[in-house]
Coordinates of C-alpha atoms in Angstrom, one line a residue:
Chain A
M220 CA -12.7 6.0 47.0
A221 CA -15.2 9.4 45.9
E222 CA -18.8 9.0 47.5
T223 CA -20.7 5.9 46.5
T224 CA -24.9 6.1 45.4
S225 CA -24.5 1.9 46.6
A226 CA -21.3 0.7 48.8
H227 CA -22.8 -2.2 50.1
T228 CA -25.5 -3.4 48.3
Q229 CA -25.8 -7.1 50.7
A230 CA -25.2 -4.9 53.8
P231 CA -27.3 -6.7 56.6
G232 CA -29.4 -3.4 57.4
G233 CA -29.1 -1.2 55.7
P234 CA -31.1 0.6 52.8
P235 CA -33.3 -1.8 50.7
P236 CA -31.0 -3.9 48.2
K237 CA -30.5 -1.1 44.9
E238 CA -31.6 -2.4 41.6
F239 CA -28.5 -4.1 39.0
P240 CA -26.9 -0.6 38.9
P241 CA -26.8 -0.6 34.3
F242 CA -31.0 -0.1 35.5
Q243 CA -31.2 2.3 37.7
R244 CA -33.0 4.9 36.1
E245 CA -32.0 7.6 38.3
T246 CA -28.5 7.7 36.8
F247 CA -30.1 7.8 32.7
A248 CA -30.6 11.6 32.5
S249 CA -27.6 12.4 33.2
Q250 CA -25.8 10.2 31.8
L251 CA -27.5 10.7 28.7
I252 CA -26.7 14.6 28.6
W253 CA -23.5 13.5 29.6
L254 CA -23.2 11.4 26.6
A255 CA -25.0 13.7 24.1
L256 CA -22.4 16.4 25.3
T257 CA -19.1 13.8 24.1
F258 CA -20.4 12.5 21.6
G259 CA -21.3 15.4 20.3
I260 CA -18.4 17.6 20.6
L261 CA -16.4 14.1 19.8
Y262 CA -18.7 13.9 15.9
V263 CA -17.6 17.9 15.4
L264 CA -14.4 17.1 16.0
V265 CA -13.9 13.9 14.2
A266 CA -16.4 15.6 10.7
R267 CA -15.3 19.0 11.0
I268 CA -11.4 18.7 11.9
G269 CA -9.7 15.0 12.3
L270 CA -11.4 12.9 9.6
P271 CA -10.9 15.9 6.5
R272 CA -7.4 16.5 7.3
V273 CA -6.8 12.7 8.4
G274 CA -8.0 12.5 4.8
G275 CA -6.2 15.3 3.3
I276 CA -3.1 14.0 4.7
L277 CA -4.2 10.1 2.4
Q278 CA -5.5 12.1 -0.7
A279 CA -1.8 14.1 -0.9
R280 CA 0.1 10.7 -0.3
G281 CA -1.9 9.2 -3.0
A282 CA -1.3 12.3 -5.4
R283 CA 1.9 13.0 -4.6
I284 CA 2.6 8.7 -5.1
A285 CA 0.9 8.7 -8.3
G286 CA 2.8 12.1 -9.0
D287 CA 6.0 10.2 -8.4
I288 CA 5.1 7.2 -10.4
A289 CA 4.5 8.9 -13.5
D290 CA 7.7 11.4 -13.2
A291 CA 9.6 7.9 -12.4
E292 CA 8.0 6.1 -15.7
R293 CA 8.3 9.2 -18.5
L294 CA 11.7 9.5 -17.2
R295 CA 11.7 5.5 -17.6
D296 CA 10.4 7.0 -21.1
Q297 CA 13.0 9.4 -21.3
S298 CA 16.5 7.0 -20.5
Q299 CA 14.7 4.7 -22.9
A300 CA 14.6 6.5 -25.5
A301 CA 17.9 8.2 -25.5
L302 CA 19.3 4.4 -25.1
A303 CA 17.9 4.0 -28.4
A304 CA 19.1 6.7 -29.8
Y305 CA 22.5 5.4 -28.2
E306 CA 22.3 2.2 -29.5
K307 CA 21.1 3.5 -33.2
A308 CA 24.1 6.1 -33.2
L309 CA 26.3 3.6 -32.6
A310 CA 25.5 1.6 -34.9
E311 CA 25.7 4.1 -37.5
A312 CA 29.0 5.1 -36.4
R313 CA 29.4 1.1 -36.2
N314 CA 29.1 0.9 -40.9
R315 CA 30.3 4.2 -40.9
A316 CA 33.2 3.2 -39.7
H317 CA 33.3 -0.6 -41.7
A318 CA 32.4 1.7 -45.2
V319 CA 35.4 3.7 -44.1
A320 CA 37.9 1.1 -43.3
G321 CA 36.8 -0.7 -46.9
E322 CA 37.7 2.7 -48.9
A323 CA 40.5 2.7 -47.5
R324 CA 41.5 -0.9 -47.9
A325 CA 41.2 -0.7 -51.7
R326 CA 42.2 2.9 -51.9
A327 CA 45.4 1.5 -50.1
D328 CA 45.2 -2.1 -52.4
A329 CA 45.4 0.0 -55.3
Q330 CA 47.9 2.8 -54.9
A331 CA 49.9 -0.8 -53.9
E332 CA 48.6 -1.9 -57.0
A333 CA 49.4 1.2 -58.9
T334 CA 53.0 1.5 -57.2
R335 CA 53.6 -2.5 -58.0
K336 CA 52.9 -1.6 -61.8
T337 CA 55.2 1.4 -62.4
L338 CA 58.0 -0.5 -60.8
E339 CA 57.2 -3.4 -62.4
D340 CA 57.3 -1.3 -66.1
K341 CA 59.9 0.9 -65.2
L342 CA 62.6 -3.0 -64.0
N343 CA 60.8 -4.2 -67.1
A344 CA 62.3 -1.0 -68.7
R345 CA 65.6 -1.9 -67.8
L346 CA 65.4 -5.1 -68.1
A347 CA 64.9 -4.6 -72.0
E348 CA 67.6 -2.1 -72.1
A349 CA 70.1 -4.8 -70.7
E350 CA 69.4 -7.0 -73.2
R351 CA 69.9 -4.8 -76.0
S352 CA 72.8 -3.3 -74.7
I353 CA 74.0 -6.7 -74.4
A354 CA 73.2 -7.4 -77.4
A355 CA 75.0 -4.4 -78.4
T356 CA 77.6 -5.6 -76.3
K357 CA 77.4 -9.3 -78.3
T358 CA 77.7 -7.8 -81.7
A359 CA 80.5 -5.4 -80.8
A360 CA 82.2 -8.3 -78.8
M361 CA 81.4 -10.4 -81.9
S362 CA 82.5 -7.8 -84.6
N363 CA 86.1 -7.4 -83.2
V364 CA 86.3 -11.2 -82.6
R365 CA 85.7 -11.2 -86.4
G366 CA 88.3 -9.1 -87.3
I367 CA 90.8 -10.7 -84.5
A368 CA 89.9 -14.3 -86.5
I369 CA 90.8 -12.2 -89.7
E370 CA 94.1 -11.0 -88.4
A371 CA 94.9 -13.9 -86.8
A372 CA 93.9 -16.6 -89.9
G373 CA 96.2 -13.8 -92.0
A374 CA 98.8 -14.8 -89.9
I375 CA 98.4 -18.1 -89.2
V376 CA 98.0 -18.1 -93.1
T377 CA 101.3 -16.6 -93.5
R378 CA 103.6 -18.4 -90.9
L379 CA 102.3 -22.2 -92.6
I380 CA 102.5 -21.0 -96.6
G381 CA 104.8 -17.9 -96.0
D382 CA 102.5 -16.1 -98.2
A383 CA 99.5 -14.1 -97.1
P384 CA 96.7 -14.2 -98.0
G385 CA 94.4 -11.5 -99.4
E386 CA 92.7 -9.6 -97.2
K387 CA 88.8 -10.3 -98.6
A388 CA 89.9 -14.3 -98.6
A389 CA 90.7 -14.1 -94.8
A390 CA 87.4 -11.9 -94.3
A391 CA 85.3 -14.5 -96.6
A392 CA 86.9 -18.0 -94.7
V393 CA 86.9 -17.1 -91.7
D394 CA 83.1 -15.2 -92.2
D395 CA 82.3 -19.2 -93.6
A396 CA 83.8 -20.3 -89.9
L397 CA 81.3 -18.2 -88.0
R398 CA 78.2 -19.0 -90.0
Q399 CA 79.0 -22.2 -89.8
T400 CA 79.5 -22.1 -85.7
H401 CA 76.3 -20.1 -85.1
G402 CA 74.5 -22.4 -87.1
S403 CA 75.5 -25.1 -85.7
Chain B
M286 CA -12.4 -2.5 47.2
A287 CA -15.7 -4.8 46.8
A288 CA -15.7 -8.4 46.1
S289 CA -18.7 -7.7 44.5
P290 CA -18.6 -7.9 40.8
I291 CA -21.1 -5.8 40.3
H292 CA -19.8 -3.1 42.0
Q293 CA -17.8 -2.5 38.8
F294 CA -20.7 -0.5 36.9
E295 CA -22.0 1.4 39.4
I296 CA -22.3 5.0 38.4
I297 CA -20.5 7.2 41.1
K298 CA -20.7 10.9 41.8
L299 CA -17.6 13.1 41.3
L300 CA -18.8 16.5 40.7
P301 CA -21.9 18.3 41.3
I302 CA -22.5 20.5 38.6
G303 CA -26.3 21.6 39.6
K304 CA -30.1 20.9 38.2
I305 CA -32.4 20.9 35.2
G306 CA -35.5 21.0 35.3
G307 CA -35.2 18.3 38.4
I308 CA -32.6 16.6 36.9
D309 CA -29.2 15.6 38.0
L310 CA -26.7 16.2 36.6
H311 CA -23.6 15.1 38.8
F312 CA -20.1 14.7 36.7
T313 CA -20.3 11.3 37.4
N314 CA -17.3 8.6 36.5
S315 CA -19.8 7.4 34.0
A316 CA -19.0 11.1 32.1
L317 CA -15.6 11.0 33.6
F318 CA -15.3 8.1 30.8
M319 CA -17.3 10.0 28.6
V320 CA -14.6 12.8 28.7
I321 CA -11.2 10.0 28.4
A322 CA -12.9 8.6 25.2
V323 CA -13.3 11.8 23.9
A324 CA -10.5 12.6 24.9
L325 CA -8.7 10.1 23.2
T326 CA -10.0 10.0 20.2
A327 CA -9.2 13.6 19.2
L328 CA -5.6 13.2 20.7
L329 CA -5.5 10.3 18.3
L330 CA -6.6 11.6 15.5
L331 CA -6.1 15.5 15.8
G332 CA -2.8 14.9 18.1
T333 CA -0.5 12.9 15.8
T334 CA -1.7 14.1 12.3
T335 CA -0.9 18.7 13.0
S336 CA 2.5 17.9 11.5
R337 CA 0.7 16.3 7.6
Q338 CA 3.8 13.9 8.0
M339 CA 4.2 12.4 4.2
V340 CA 6.0 9.7 5.4
P341 CA 4.0 8.6 8.3
G342 CA 5.6 8.2 12.7
R343 CA 3.8 5.2 14.3
L344 CA 1.5 8.1 16.1
Q345 CA -0.2 9.0 12.8
S346 CA -0.3 6.2 11.4
I347 CA -3.2 4.6 13.7
A348 CA -4.5 7.8 12.8
E349 CA -4.3 6.6 9.6
L350 CA -5.0 2.9 10.1
S351 CA -8.5 3.3 11.7
Y352 CA -9.1 6.8 9.5
E353 CA -8.5 4.0 6.4
F354 CA -9.8 0.9 8.4
V355 CA -13.4 2.3 8.9
A356 CA -13.8 4.3 5.9
N357 CA -12.7 0.8 4.3
T358 CA -16.0 -1.2 6.4
L359 CA -18.7 1.8 5.5
R360 CA -17.4 1.9 1.5
S361 CA -18.0 -2.0 1.0
T362 CA -20.7 -2.2 2.6
A363 CA -22.5 0.9 1.9
G364 CA -20.9 1.8 -1.3
E365 CA -19.7 5.4 -1.2
E366 CA -23.3 7.1 -1.4
G367 CA -22.7 6.3 2.4
M368 CA -19.1 7.7 2.7
K369 CA -21.7 10.8 3.8
F370 CA -22.6 9.0 7.4
F371 CA -18.5 8.7 7.6
P372 CA -17.9 11.1 10.4
L373 CA -20.7 9.5 12.1
V374 CA -20.0 5.9 11.6
F375 CA -15.9 7.1 12.5
S376 CA -17.2 9.0 15.8
L377 CA -19.4 5.9 17.1
F378 CA -16.6 3.5 15.5
M379 CA -14.0 5.1 18.2
F380 CA -15.8 6.1 21.0
I381 CA -16.6 2.5 21.4
L382 CA -13.8 0.7 20.7
I383 CA -11.7 3.7 23.6
S384 CA -14.1 3.2 26.3
N385 CA -14.3 -0.7 25.8
M386 CA -10.7 -0.6 25.4
V387 CA -10.0 1.6 28.2
G388 CA -13.0 0.2 30.4
L389 CA -10.6 -2.6 30.9
V390 CA -8.1 -0.6 32.7
P391 CA -8.1 -2.2 36.4
Y392 CA -9.8 0.4 38.0
A393 CA -11.9 2.2 34.5
F394 CA -14.7 2.6 34.7
T395 CA -16.9 1.1 30.7
V396 CA -19.6 3.8 28.6
T397 CA -20.4 0.8 26.7
S398 CA -21.4 -1.1 29.9
H399 CA -24.7 0.4 30.6
I400 CA -27.6 0.2 28.4
I401 CA -28.7 3.9 28.7
I402 CA -25.7 4.3 26.1
T403 CA -25.4 1.7 24.3
A404 CA -29.4 1.8 23.3
S405 CA -28.9 5.9 22.4
L406 CA -26.2 4.7 20.3
A407 CA -28.2 2.4 18.7
L408 CA -31.6 5.1 18.9
L409 CA -29.2 7.3 17.2
V410 CA -27.9 4.6 14.1
F411 CA -31.5 3.8 14.0
V412 CA -33.2 7.0 14.1
T413 CA -30.6 8.7 11.5
V414 CA -31.7 5.2 9.8
L415 CA -35.1 5.5 9.6
V416 CA -34.9 9.8 8.4
Y417 CA -32.5 9.8 5.7
G418 CA -34.0 6.8 4.1
F419 CA -37.5 8.6 4.5
W420 CA -36.3 11.7 3.7
K421 CA -34.3 10.1 0.4
N422 CA -36.7 7.3 -1.2
G423 CA -39.9 8.8 0.2
L424 CA -42.6 5.9 0.2
R425 CA -39.9 4.4 -1.5
F426 CA -38.6 3.1 1.7
F427 CA -41.0 0.9 2.5
R428 CA -39.6 -1.7 -0.2
L429 CA -37.4 -2.7 2.1
F430 CA -40.0 -5.0 4.3
V431 CA -41.0 -5.9 0.6
P432 CA -38.1 -9.0 -0.7
S433 CA -38.4 -9.5 -4.5
G434 CA -39.6 -12.6 -5.8
I435 CA -41.5 -14.0 -2.8
P436 CA -45.2 -15.0 -3.7
I437 CA -48.2 -12.8 -3.2
Y438 CA -49.9 -14.9 -0.6
I439 CA -47.0 -15.7 1.7
L440 CA -45.8 -12.1 1.8
P441 CA -47.9 -10.6 4.1
L442 CA -46.3 -12.6 6.7
I443 CA -42.7 -12.1 5.4
V444 CA -43.7 -8.2 6.0
F445 CA -44.7 -8.7 9.2
I446 CA -41.5 -10.6 10.1
E447 CA -39.7 -7.7 8.2
V448 CA -40.5 -4.6 10.2
L449 CA -40.8 -6.9 13.4
S450 CA -37.0 -7.6 12.6
F451 CA -36.8 -3.5 11.8
L452 CA -38.0 -2.2 14.6
S453 CA -36.0 -5.0 17.1
R454 CA -32.3 -3.9 15.3
P455 CA -31.8 -1.2 17.8
I456 CA -32.9 -3.6 20.7
S457 CA -30.2 -6.5 19.8
H458 CA -27.8 -3.9 18.3
S459 CA -27.7 -2.0 21.2
V460 CA -27.9 -5.4 24.0
R461 CA -25.4 -7.1 22.0
L462 CA -22.4 -4.4 23.6
F463 CA -23.6 -4.2 26.6
A464 CA -24.3 -8.0 27.3
N465 CA -20.8 -8.7 25.9
M466 CA -19.1 -5.7 28.0
L467 CA -20.6 -6.5 30.5
A468 CA -20.7 -10.6 30.8
G469 CA -16.6 -9.9 29.8
H470 CA -16.2 -7.3 32.9
I471 CA -18.5 -10.1 35.6
T472 CA -16.5 -12.6 34.0
L473 CA -12.7 -11.0 34.8
K474 CA -13.9 -9.3 38.0
V475 CA -15.4 -12.8 39.3
F476 CA -12.3 -15.0 38.3
A477 CA -10.3 -12.0 39.7
G478 CA -12.3 -12.6 42.9
F479 CA -10.8 -16.0 43.4
V480 CA -7.4 -15.5 43.5
T481 CA -7.8 -12.5 46.5
M482 CA -10.4 -15.1 47.7
L483 CA -7.7 -18.0 48.0
G484 CA -5.2 -15.9 48.3
G485 CA -6.1 -15.1 51.3
L486 CA -6.0 -19.1 53.1
G487 CA -2.7 -19.1 52.8
I488 CA 0.2 -21.7 51.3
L489 CA -2.8 -23.8 50.0
G490 CA -4.7 -20.8 48.6
W491 CA -1.8 -19.6 46.5
V492 CA -1.6 -22.9 44.5
G493 CA -5.0 -23.2 44.4
A494 CA -5.4 -19.8 42.3
V495 CA -3.4 -20.4 39.9
L496 CA -5.3 -21.2 37.9
P497 CA -7.9 -18.7 38.3
L498 CA -5.4 -16.2 37.6
A499 CA -4.3 -17.9 34.7
L500 CA -7.3 -17.8 33.0
T501 CA -8.0 -14.2 34.2
I502 CA -4.9 -13.0 32.0
A503 CA -6.6 -15.8 29.4
L504 CA -9.8 -13.9 30.1
T505 CA -8.4 -10.5 29.9
A506 CA -7.1 -11.2 27.0
L507 CA -10.4 -12.4 25.3
E508 CA -11.9 -9.1 26.6
F509 CA -9.5 -6.8 24.5
L510 CA -10.6 -9.0 21.4
V511 CA -14.3 -8.3 22.4
A512 CA -13.6 -5.1 23.1
F513 CA -12.3 -5.0 19.5
L514 CA -14.5 -6.7 18.3
Q515 CA -17.6 -5.9 20.1
A516 CA -17.0 -1.9 18.2
Y517 CA -16.5 -3.7 15.2
V518 CA -19.9 -5.2 14.8
F519 CA -21.7 -2.1 16.4
T520 CA -19.7 -0.3 13.5
I521 CA -21.0 -2.9 10.6
L522 CA -23.7 -3.0 12.2
T523 CA -24.5 0.7 11.4
C524 CA -22.5 0.7 8.0
I525 CA -25.2 -2.6 7.1
Y526 CA -28.0 -0.4 8.4
I527 CA -27.3 2.9 6.5
N528 CA -26.8 0.9 3.1
D529 CA -31.0 0.2 3.8
A530 CA -31.4 3.4 4.2
L531 CA -29.8 4.0 1.3
H532 CA -30.8 1.1 -0.8
P533 CA -34.0 -0.2 0.3
G534 CA -34.3 -2.4 -3.1
H535 CA -33.2 -6.5 -1.7

């Protein structure tokens, strides 16, 4: 070890025992001066460089965090606005689609109805025509039947009595018979 | 190594620097450890923060934690106005804390185990409080000694006690730190001395040395706590005294 002021405090026969080291007054001056020097340097370093630098770091970080949080909040607001706009647009589109679909359905129904009606009209017309044609055919047939019946009645009477009835009498008799059958 | 538990407090002259006006200016072990404490503080505060990282590394975190710890202590005690004393309080805290901690390393010297050092630091605080208190408050600083709401007939007694307690502040402030460091180191040394003493007695001594060894280990842990706690106590008392200088009214 280095030279000591009192290496053997209890050494018998040595120099008189020294005072307790913290109370040795002759060391005070040197300790005070070195304390003033070192603590002074420490204070200057701390006050001029150390604390401003660490404080600056902490402040910058605080500002950065606050800025980031503000950014995040702004972006969140934006995304929420975008979401709201999207939902609104979606709802509008859905409504419009409903409207378009309803319109299309109505138009299709109207068209189908019109088609059905024209078809029905056409069918009715053809039905009426057919009925008319049937009636005409029937009338024609009936008049043919009358002629045949008159001839037949004339022929039958001729065979039965050997004398041909007058054309008019036969026609009257057939008409009478036809009336009776139609009347019943 | 001498077995005397007092030996560790000896001031040892390492380098002769010279004399100024009859004052011996040897570079002593005490001076060496003051330089070490300052160097470690500077390294911790400046060396770890050169890169100014946004996300701090471990060492920069230590610097930031100590900054915020001292800043919060001062701000909560003396308010925002007290922050003008932040460099002083921070320097005191780091100087004492690192001196105490370094002193726990075996063979190291504990700067704060000398009353002259702790008394100087306490007086530095005392004079700062006194000068700033009068400079800022003028004669209103005397209100510090006159608590409000005290009946007039016991006021003289109260003022006397307040003045006395104010004047004794640097004593209690310095002796608390000094005595804690001194007593802790002596206790450690005594128990460690038992271990070496018993260890020299052979097998039976070794068995007997187990208990003081365990105690030495436990005491070392305790002394680390004390080293921090005393630095903190010194700092918070400084903050309280500064608060008195700022706001002398009770």
